[in-house]
Tab-separated table of C-alpha atoms and ligand atoms in Angstrom:
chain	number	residue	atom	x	y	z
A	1	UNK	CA	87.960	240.780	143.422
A	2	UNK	CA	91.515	240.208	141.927
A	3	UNK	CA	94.368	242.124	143.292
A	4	UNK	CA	97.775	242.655	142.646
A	5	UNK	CA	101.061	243.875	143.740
A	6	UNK	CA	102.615	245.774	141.687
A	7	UNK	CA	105.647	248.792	141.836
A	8	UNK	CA	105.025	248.513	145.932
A	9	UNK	CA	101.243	249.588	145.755
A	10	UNK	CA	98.159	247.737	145.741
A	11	UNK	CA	95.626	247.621	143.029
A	12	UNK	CA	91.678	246.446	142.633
A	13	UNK	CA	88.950	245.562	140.694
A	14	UNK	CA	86.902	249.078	139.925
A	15	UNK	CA	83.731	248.609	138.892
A	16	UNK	CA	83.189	245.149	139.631
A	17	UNK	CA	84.085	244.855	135.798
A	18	UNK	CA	87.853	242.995	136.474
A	19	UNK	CA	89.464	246.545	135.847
A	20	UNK	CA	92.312	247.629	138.356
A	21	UNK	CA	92.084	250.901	139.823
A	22	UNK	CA	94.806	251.719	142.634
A	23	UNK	CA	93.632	251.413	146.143
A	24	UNK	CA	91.909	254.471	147.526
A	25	UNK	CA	93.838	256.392	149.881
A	26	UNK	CA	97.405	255.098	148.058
A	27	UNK	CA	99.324	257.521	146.400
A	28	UNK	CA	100.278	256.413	142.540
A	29	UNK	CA	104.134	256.152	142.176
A	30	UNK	CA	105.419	259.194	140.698
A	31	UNK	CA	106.129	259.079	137.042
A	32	UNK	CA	110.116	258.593	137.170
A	33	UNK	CA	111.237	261.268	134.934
A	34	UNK	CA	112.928	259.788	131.637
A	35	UNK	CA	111.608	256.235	132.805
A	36	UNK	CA	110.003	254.640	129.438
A	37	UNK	CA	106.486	253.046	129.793
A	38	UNK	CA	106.734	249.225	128.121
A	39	UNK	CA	104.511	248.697	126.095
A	40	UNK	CA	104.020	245.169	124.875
A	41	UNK	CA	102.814	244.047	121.086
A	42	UNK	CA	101.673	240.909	120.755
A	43	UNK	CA	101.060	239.904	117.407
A	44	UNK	CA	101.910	236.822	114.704
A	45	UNK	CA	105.016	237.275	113.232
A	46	UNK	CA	105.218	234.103	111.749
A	47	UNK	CA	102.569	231.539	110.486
A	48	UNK	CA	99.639	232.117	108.500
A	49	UNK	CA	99.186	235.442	109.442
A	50	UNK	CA	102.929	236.798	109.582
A	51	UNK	CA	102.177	239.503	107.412
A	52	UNK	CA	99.075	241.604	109.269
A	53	UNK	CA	100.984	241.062	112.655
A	54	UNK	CA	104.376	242.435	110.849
A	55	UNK	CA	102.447	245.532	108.995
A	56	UNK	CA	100.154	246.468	112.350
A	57	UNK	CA	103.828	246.392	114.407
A	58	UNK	CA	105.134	248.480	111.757
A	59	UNK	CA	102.565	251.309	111.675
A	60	UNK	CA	102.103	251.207	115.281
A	61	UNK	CA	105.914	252.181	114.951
A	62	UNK	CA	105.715	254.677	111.980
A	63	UNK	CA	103.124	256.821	114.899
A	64	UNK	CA	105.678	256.298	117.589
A	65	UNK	CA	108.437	257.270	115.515
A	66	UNK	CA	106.130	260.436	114.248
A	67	UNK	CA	106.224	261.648	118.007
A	68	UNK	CA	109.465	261.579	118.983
A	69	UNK	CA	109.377	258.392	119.925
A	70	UNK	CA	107.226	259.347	122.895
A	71	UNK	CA	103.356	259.476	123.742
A	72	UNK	CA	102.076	262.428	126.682
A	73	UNK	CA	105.574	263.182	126.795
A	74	UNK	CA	106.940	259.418	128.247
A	75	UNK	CA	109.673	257.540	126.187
A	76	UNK	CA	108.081	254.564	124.780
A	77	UNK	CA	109.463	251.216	124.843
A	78	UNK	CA	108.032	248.366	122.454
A	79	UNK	CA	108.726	244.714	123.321
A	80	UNK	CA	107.224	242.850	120.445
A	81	UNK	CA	106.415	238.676	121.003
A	82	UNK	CA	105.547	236.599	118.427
A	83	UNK	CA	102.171	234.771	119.061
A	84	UNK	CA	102.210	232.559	116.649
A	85	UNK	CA	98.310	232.569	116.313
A	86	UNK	CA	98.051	229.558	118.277
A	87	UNK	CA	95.727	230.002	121.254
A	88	UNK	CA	97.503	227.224	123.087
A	89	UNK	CA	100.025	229.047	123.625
A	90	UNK	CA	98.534	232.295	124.378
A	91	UNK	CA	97.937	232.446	128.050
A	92	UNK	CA	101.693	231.289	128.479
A	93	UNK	CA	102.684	234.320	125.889
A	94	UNK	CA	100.462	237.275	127.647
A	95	UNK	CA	101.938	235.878	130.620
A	96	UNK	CA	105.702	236.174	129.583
A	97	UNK	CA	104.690	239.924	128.665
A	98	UNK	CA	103.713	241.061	131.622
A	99	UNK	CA	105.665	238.919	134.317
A	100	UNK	CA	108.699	238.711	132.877
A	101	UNK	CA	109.076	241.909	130.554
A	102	UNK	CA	106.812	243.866	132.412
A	103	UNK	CA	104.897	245.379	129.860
A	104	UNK	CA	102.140	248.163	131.429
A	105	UNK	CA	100.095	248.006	128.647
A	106	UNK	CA	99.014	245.588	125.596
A	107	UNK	CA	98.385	245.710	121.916
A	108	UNK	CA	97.622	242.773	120.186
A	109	UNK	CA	96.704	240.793	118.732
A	110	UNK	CA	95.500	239.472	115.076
A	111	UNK	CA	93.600	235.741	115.797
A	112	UNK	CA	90.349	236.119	117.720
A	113	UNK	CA	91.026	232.967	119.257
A	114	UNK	CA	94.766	233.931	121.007
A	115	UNK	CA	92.571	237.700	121.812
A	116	UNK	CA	91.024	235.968	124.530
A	117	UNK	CA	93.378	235.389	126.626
A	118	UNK	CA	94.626	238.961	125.961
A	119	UNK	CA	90.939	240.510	127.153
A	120	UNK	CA	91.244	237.994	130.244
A	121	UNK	CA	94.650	239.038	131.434
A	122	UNK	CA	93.060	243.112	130.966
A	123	UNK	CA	90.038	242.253	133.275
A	124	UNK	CA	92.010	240.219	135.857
A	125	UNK	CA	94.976	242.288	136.062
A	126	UNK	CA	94.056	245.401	135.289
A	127	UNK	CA	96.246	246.139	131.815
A	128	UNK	CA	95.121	248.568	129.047
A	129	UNK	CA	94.657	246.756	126.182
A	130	UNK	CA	94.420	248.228	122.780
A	131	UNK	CA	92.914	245.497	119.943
A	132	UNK	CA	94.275	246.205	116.966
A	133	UNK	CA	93.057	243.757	114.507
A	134	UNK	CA	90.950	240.268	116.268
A	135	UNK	CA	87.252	240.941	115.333
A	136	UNK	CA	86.029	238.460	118.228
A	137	UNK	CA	82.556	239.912	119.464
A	138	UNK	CA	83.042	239.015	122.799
A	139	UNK	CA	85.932	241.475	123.310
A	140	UNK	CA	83.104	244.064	122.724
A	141	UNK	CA	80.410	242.598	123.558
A	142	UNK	CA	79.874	240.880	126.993
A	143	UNK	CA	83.478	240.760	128.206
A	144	UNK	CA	83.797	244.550	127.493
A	145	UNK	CA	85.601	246.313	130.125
A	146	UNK	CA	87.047	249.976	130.468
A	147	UNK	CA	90.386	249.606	129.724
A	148	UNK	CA	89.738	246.907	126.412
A	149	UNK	CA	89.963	249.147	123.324
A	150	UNK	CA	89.604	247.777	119.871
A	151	UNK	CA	90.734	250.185	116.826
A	152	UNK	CA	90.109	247.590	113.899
A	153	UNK	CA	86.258	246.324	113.798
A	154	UNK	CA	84.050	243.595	115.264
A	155	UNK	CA	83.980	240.056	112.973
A	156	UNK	CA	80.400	241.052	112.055
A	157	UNK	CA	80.815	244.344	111.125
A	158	UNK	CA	82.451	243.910	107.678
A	159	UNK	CA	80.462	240.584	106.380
A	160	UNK	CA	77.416	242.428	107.449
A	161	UNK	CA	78.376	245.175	104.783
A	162	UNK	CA	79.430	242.308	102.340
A	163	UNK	CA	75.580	239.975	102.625
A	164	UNK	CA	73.708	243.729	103.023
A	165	UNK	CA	75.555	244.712	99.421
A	166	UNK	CA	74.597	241.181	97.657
A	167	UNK	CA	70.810	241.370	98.681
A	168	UNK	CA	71.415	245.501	97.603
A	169	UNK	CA	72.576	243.672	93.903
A	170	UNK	CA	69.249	241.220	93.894
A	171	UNK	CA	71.345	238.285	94.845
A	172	UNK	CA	68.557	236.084	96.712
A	173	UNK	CA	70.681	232.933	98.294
A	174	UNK	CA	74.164	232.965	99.102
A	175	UNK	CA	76.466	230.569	100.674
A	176	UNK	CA	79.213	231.087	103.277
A	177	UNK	CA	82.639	229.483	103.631
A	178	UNK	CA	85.040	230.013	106.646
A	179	UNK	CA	88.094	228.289	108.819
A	180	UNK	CA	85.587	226.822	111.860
A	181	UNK	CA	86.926	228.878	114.230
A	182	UNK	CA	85.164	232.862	116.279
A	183	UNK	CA	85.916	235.232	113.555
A	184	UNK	CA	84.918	232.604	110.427
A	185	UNK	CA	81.897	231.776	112.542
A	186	UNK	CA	80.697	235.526	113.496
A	187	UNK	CA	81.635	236.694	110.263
A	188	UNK	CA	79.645	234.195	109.064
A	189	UNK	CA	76.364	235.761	111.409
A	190	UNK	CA	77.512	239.079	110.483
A	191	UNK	CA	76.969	238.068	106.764
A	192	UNK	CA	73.949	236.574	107.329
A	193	UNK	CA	72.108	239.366	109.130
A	194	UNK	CA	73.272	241.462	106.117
A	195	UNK	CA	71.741	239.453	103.834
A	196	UNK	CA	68.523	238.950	105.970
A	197	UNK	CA	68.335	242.841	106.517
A	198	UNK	CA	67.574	243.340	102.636
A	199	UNK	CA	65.296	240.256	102.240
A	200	UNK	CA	68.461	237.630	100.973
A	201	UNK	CA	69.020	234.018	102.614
A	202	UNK	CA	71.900	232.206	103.729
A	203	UNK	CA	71.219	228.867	102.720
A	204	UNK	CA	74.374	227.123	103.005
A	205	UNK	CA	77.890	226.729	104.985
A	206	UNK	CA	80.509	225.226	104.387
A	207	UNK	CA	84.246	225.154	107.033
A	208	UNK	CA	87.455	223.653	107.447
A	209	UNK	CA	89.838	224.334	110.477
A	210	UNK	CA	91.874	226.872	110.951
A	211	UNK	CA	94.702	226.922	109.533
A	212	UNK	CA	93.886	224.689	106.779
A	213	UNK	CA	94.229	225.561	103.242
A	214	UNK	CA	93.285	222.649	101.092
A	215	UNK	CA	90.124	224.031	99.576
A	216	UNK	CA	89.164	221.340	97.101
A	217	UNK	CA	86.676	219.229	98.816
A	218	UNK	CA	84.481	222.332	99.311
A	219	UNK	CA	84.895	224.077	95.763
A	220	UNK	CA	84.019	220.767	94.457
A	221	UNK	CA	80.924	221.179	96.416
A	222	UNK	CA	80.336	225.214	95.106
A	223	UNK	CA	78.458	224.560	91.859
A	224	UNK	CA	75.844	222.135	93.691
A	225	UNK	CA	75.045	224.298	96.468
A	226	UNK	CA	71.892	226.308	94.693
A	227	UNK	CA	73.230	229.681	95.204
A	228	UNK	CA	73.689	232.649	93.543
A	229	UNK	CA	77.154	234.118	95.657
A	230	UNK	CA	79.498	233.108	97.743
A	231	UNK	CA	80.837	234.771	100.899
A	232	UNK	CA	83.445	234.187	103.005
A	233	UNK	CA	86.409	235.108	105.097
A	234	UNK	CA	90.110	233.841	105.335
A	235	UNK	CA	92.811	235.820	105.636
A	236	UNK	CA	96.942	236.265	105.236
A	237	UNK	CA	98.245	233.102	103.517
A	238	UNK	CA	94.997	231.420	103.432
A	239	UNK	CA	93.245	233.876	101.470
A	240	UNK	CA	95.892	234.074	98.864
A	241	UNK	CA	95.096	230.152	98.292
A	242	UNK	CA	91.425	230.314	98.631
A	243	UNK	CA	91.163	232.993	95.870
A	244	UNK	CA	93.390	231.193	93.568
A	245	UNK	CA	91.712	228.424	94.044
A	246	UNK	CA	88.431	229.249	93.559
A	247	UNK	CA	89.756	231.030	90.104
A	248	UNK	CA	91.439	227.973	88.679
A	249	UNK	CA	87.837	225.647	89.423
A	250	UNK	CA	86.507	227.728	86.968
A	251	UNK	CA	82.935	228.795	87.961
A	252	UNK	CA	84.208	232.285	89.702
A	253	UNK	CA	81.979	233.879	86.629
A	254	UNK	CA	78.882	232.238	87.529
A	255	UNK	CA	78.966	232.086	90.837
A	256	UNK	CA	81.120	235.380	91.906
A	257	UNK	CA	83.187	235.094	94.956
A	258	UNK	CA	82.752	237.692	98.019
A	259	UNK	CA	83.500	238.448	101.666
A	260	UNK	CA	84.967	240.140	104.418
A	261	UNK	CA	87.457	242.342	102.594
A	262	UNK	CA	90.397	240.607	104.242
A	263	UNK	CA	90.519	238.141	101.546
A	264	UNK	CA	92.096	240.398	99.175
A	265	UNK	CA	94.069	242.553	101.641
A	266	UNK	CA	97.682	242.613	101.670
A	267	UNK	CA	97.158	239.658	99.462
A	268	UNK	CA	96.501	240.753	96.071
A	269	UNK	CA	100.014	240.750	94.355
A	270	UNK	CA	100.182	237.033	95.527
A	271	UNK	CA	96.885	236.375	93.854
A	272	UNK	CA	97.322	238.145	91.087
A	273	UNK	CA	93.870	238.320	87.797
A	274	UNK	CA	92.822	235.596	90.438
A	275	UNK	CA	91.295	238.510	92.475
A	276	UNK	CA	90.464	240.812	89.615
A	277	UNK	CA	86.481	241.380	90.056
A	278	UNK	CA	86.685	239.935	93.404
A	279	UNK	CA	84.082	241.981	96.088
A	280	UNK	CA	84.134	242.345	99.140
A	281	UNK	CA	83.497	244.664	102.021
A	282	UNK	CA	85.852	246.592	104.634
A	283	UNK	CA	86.478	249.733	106.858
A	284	UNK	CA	89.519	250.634	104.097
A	285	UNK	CA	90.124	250.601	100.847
A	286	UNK	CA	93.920	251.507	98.735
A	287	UNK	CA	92.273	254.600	97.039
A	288	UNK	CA	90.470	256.318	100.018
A	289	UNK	CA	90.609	259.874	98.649
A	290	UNK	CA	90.971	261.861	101.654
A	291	UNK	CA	94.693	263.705	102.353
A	292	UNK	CA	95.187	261.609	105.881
A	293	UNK	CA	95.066	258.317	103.521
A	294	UNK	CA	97.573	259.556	101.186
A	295	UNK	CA	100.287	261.031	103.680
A	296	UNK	CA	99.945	257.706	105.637
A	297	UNK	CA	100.128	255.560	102.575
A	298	UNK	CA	103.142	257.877	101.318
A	299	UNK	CA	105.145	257.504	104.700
A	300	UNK	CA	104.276	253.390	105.126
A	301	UNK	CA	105.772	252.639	101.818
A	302	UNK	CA	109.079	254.941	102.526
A	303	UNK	CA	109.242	253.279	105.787
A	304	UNK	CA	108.354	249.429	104.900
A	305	UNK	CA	109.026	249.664	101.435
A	306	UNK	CA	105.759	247.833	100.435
A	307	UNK	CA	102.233	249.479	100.477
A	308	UNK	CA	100.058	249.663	103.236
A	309	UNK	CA	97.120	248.108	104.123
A	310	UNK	CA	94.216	247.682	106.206
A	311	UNK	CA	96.921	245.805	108.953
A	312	UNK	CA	98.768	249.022	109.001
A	313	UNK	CA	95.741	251.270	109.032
A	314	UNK	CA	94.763	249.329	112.309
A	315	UNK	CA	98.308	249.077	113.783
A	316	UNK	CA	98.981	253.054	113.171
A	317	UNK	CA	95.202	253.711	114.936
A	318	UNK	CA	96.193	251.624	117.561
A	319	UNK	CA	98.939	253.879	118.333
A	320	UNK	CA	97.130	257.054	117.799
A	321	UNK	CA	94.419	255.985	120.144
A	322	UNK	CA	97.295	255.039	122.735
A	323	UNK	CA	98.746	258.391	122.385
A	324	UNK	CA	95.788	260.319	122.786
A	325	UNK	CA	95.015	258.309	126.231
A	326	UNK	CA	98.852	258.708	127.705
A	327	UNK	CA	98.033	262.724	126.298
A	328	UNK	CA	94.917	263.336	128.972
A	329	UNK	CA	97.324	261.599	131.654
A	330	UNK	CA	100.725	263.185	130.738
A	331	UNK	CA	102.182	259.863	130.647
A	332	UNK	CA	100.679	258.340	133.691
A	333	UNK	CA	99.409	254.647	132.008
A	334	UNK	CA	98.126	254.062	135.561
A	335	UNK	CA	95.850	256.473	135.698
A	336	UNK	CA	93.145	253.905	134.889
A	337	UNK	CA	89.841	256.294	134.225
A	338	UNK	CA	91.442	259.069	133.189
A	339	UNK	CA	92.872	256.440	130.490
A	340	UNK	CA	90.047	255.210	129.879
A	341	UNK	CA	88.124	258.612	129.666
A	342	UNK	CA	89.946	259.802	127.243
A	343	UNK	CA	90.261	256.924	124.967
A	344	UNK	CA	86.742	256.047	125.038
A	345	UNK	CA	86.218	259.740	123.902
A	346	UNK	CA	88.376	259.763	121.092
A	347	UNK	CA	87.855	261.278	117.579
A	348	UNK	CA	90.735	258.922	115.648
A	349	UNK	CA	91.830	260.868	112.347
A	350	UNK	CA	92.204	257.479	110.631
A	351	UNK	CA	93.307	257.012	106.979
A	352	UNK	CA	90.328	255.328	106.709
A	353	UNK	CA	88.239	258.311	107.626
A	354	UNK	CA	87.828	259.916	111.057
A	355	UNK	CA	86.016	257.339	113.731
A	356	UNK	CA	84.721	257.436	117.230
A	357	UNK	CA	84.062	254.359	119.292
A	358	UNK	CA	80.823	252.958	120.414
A	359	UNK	CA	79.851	252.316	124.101
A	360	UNK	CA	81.726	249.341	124.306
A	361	UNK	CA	84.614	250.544	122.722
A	362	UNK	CA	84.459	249.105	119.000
A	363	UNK	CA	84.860	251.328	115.932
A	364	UNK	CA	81.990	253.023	114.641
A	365	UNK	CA	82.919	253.032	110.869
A	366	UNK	CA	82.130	253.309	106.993
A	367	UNK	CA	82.035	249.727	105.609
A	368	UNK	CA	83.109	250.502	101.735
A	369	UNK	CA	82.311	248.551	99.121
A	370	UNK	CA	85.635	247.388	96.752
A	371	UNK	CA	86.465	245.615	93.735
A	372	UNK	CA	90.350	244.352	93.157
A	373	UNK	CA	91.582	245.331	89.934
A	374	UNK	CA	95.235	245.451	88.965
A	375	UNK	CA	96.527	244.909	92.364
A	376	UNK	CA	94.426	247.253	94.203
A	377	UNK	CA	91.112	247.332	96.732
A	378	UNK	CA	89.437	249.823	94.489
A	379	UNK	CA	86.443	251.308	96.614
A	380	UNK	CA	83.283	251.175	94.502
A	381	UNK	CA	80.205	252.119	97.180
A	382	UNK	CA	79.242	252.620	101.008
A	383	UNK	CA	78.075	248.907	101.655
A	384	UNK	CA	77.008	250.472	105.230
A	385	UNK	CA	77.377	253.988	106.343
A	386	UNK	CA	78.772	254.620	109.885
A	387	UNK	CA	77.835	251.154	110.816
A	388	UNK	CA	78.031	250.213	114.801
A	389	UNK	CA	78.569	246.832	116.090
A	390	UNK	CA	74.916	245.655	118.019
A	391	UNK	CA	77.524	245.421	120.961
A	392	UNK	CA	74.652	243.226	122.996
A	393	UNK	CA	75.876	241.742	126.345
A	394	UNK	CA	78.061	245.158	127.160
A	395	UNK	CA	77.844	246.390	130.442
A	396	UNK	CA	80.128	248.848	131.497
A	397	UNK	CA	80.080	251.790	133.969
A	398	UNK	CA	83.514	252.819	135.265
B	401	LIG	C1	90.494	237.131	113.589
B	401	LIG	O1	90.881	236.022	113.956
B	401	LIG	O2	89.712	237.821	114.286
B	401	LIG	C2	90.942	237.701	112.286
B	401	LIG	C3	92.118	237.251	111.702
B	401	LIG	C4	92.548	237.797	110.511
B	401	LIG	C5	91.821	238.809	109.912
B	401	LIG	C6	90.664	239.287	110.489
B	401	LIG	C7	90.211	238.718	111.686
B	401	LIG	O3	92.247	239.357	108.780
């Protein structure tokens, strides 16, 4: 079992699950009074994703801000690191944030890839870690662990929403494209099961790496493929391309365009009629009537002075969650069940609608139906009511 030194006292492995606990029989170190708790977000701030990791930081923020600047009463200090989204360097980056910042706790990050080493360093060394975007299954699946939070969704939960809605609208075979990389390729099962669970077929997939945005050779291949939709997911930078793209080869009509509902989020001025009629499926949408949704988009745009968006919605939960954990402990972050108690317990009032978490931790949520028109997600149906992750593989007892 790992162990650790850390602040002069000794911590292990509880539960056999890679979660510190501190040693029986050790007092914890008081709390110094005024000391802030660092709290480390790692997140893109550059690259193809610049703009989710910049509106989650922001949000998560905006909640900070809303409390004084402190959670259970402890001053709060953020140490934001750019990740880049490259899971090469990602081990070296969680790494830097907790040796050499020394960070207590972790929120981050957006790539499903770079999560991974995030989820390791939270089992080996015992580090609350709140996911506030990466959909990788595993992080709530079989690597789940008590102190691994995620306050954004699994990769399967929207595209199973998206292929459950086309087989809802009589579509019969559909066709999935995707960056080759965890969340393109569970999206891509998510989507399928969808489709499968209202008697549609994937027939066809089509990927290109990750980060790669020349989309011709596969929309050259669309029109051949026999199908009567397409779904997909990219994201950030990408997805502004991809939807452009797949406007200007001229078949979007025929064969209509669909997916996770990141491919029109925080895109859609970039894309511009390109996205009009474009539908896809999500845990958010703009025009969410409900009063948390409009004071949260009202303060994000004073604050930011752009409109929020799912990013934000995530970053701002992520922080809410946090803050309702360090609540139950009156600031103590090492007061590892309690934490995790608490947290795990949690009733997050959302903008996207009040959620709990499932057994392993991952949002149990509304997966709306939207249409873009005129620069907005507009939600148009429930594509899957209070939809849980299967969360197979999970075995946690703390
Ligand atoms: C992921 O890598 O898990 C990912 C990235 C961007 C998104 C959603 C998921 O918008």
């Amino acid at each position: 079992m790992p162990e650790r030194q850390e602040r002069g006292i000794t911590r292990r492995s509880f539960a056999g699950l890679g979660v510190a606990a501190v040693a029986a029989g050790l007092a914890r170190p008081a709390i110094a009074q005024g000391a802030a708790v660092k709290i480390g977000l790692m997140l893109p701030f550059s690259g193809t994703f610049a703009a989710l990791g910049e509106n989650i930081a922001t949000a998560f923020e905006m909640h900070l801000a809303e409390k004084g600047g402190r959670f259970g009463g402890r001053a709060v200090q953020i140490v934001r690191l750019d990740d880049e989204s490259e899971p090469s360097k990602a081990v070296q980056n969680v790494n830097r944030l907790l040796s050499r910042d020394r960070v207590e706790a972790l929120v981050g990050t957006v790539h499903s890839g770079v999560a991974m080493a995030l989820v390791q360093a939270a089992r080996e060394r015992g580090v609350p870690l709140i996911i506030p975007n990466a959909g990788n299954v595993a992080a709530t699946r079989e690597l789940c662990a008590p102190l691994i939070f995620r306050t954004s969704f699994s990769n399967w939960q929207p595209a199973f929403g998206m292929g459950k809605a086309l087989a809802a609208q009589g579509v019969k075979k559909a066709a999935w494209v995707s960056w080759d990389y965890a969340a393109g390729k569970e999206a891509g099962e998510g989507f399928r099961d969808g489709l499968k669970a209202g008697g549609a077929e994937l027939t066809r997939e089509l990927w290109l790496p990750f980060p790669e945005t020349n989309f011709q050779p596969i929309l050259a291949q669309i029109p051949g493929l026999g199908v009567e939709a397409v779904g997909s997911f990219f994201a950030g930078g990408g997805a502004v391309q991809f939807v452009r793209d797949y406007a200007a080869a001229g078949f979007r009509d025929r064969i209509p365009l669909t997916g996770s509902g990141f491919l029109t989020e925080g895109t859609l001025q970039a894309q511009g009629a390109a996205a009009d009629g474009v539908r896809t499926a999500l845990h958010y949408g703009d025009g969410l009537d409900n009063p948390r949704n409009r004071s949260f988009r009202t303060a994000f745009r004073d604050k930011a002075g752009r409109d929020a968006d799912v990013y934000a919605v995530q970053g701002y939960d992520a922080a809410q969650l946090l803050a309702i954990g360090l609540d139950a402990t009156k600031g103590d972050i090492a007061a590892e069940r309690e934490l995790s108690r608490a947290m795990a317990g949690a009733r997050i009032d959302s903008p996207r609608g009040p959620f709990t978490l499932s057994p392993s931790h991952n949002p149990v949520q509304n997966i709306y139906l939207r249409e873009a028109k005129g620069g907005e997600n507009r939600v148009i149906g429930v594509a899957a009511e209070a939809l849980a992750d299967p969360g197979t593989g999970c075995r946690m007892s703390s």
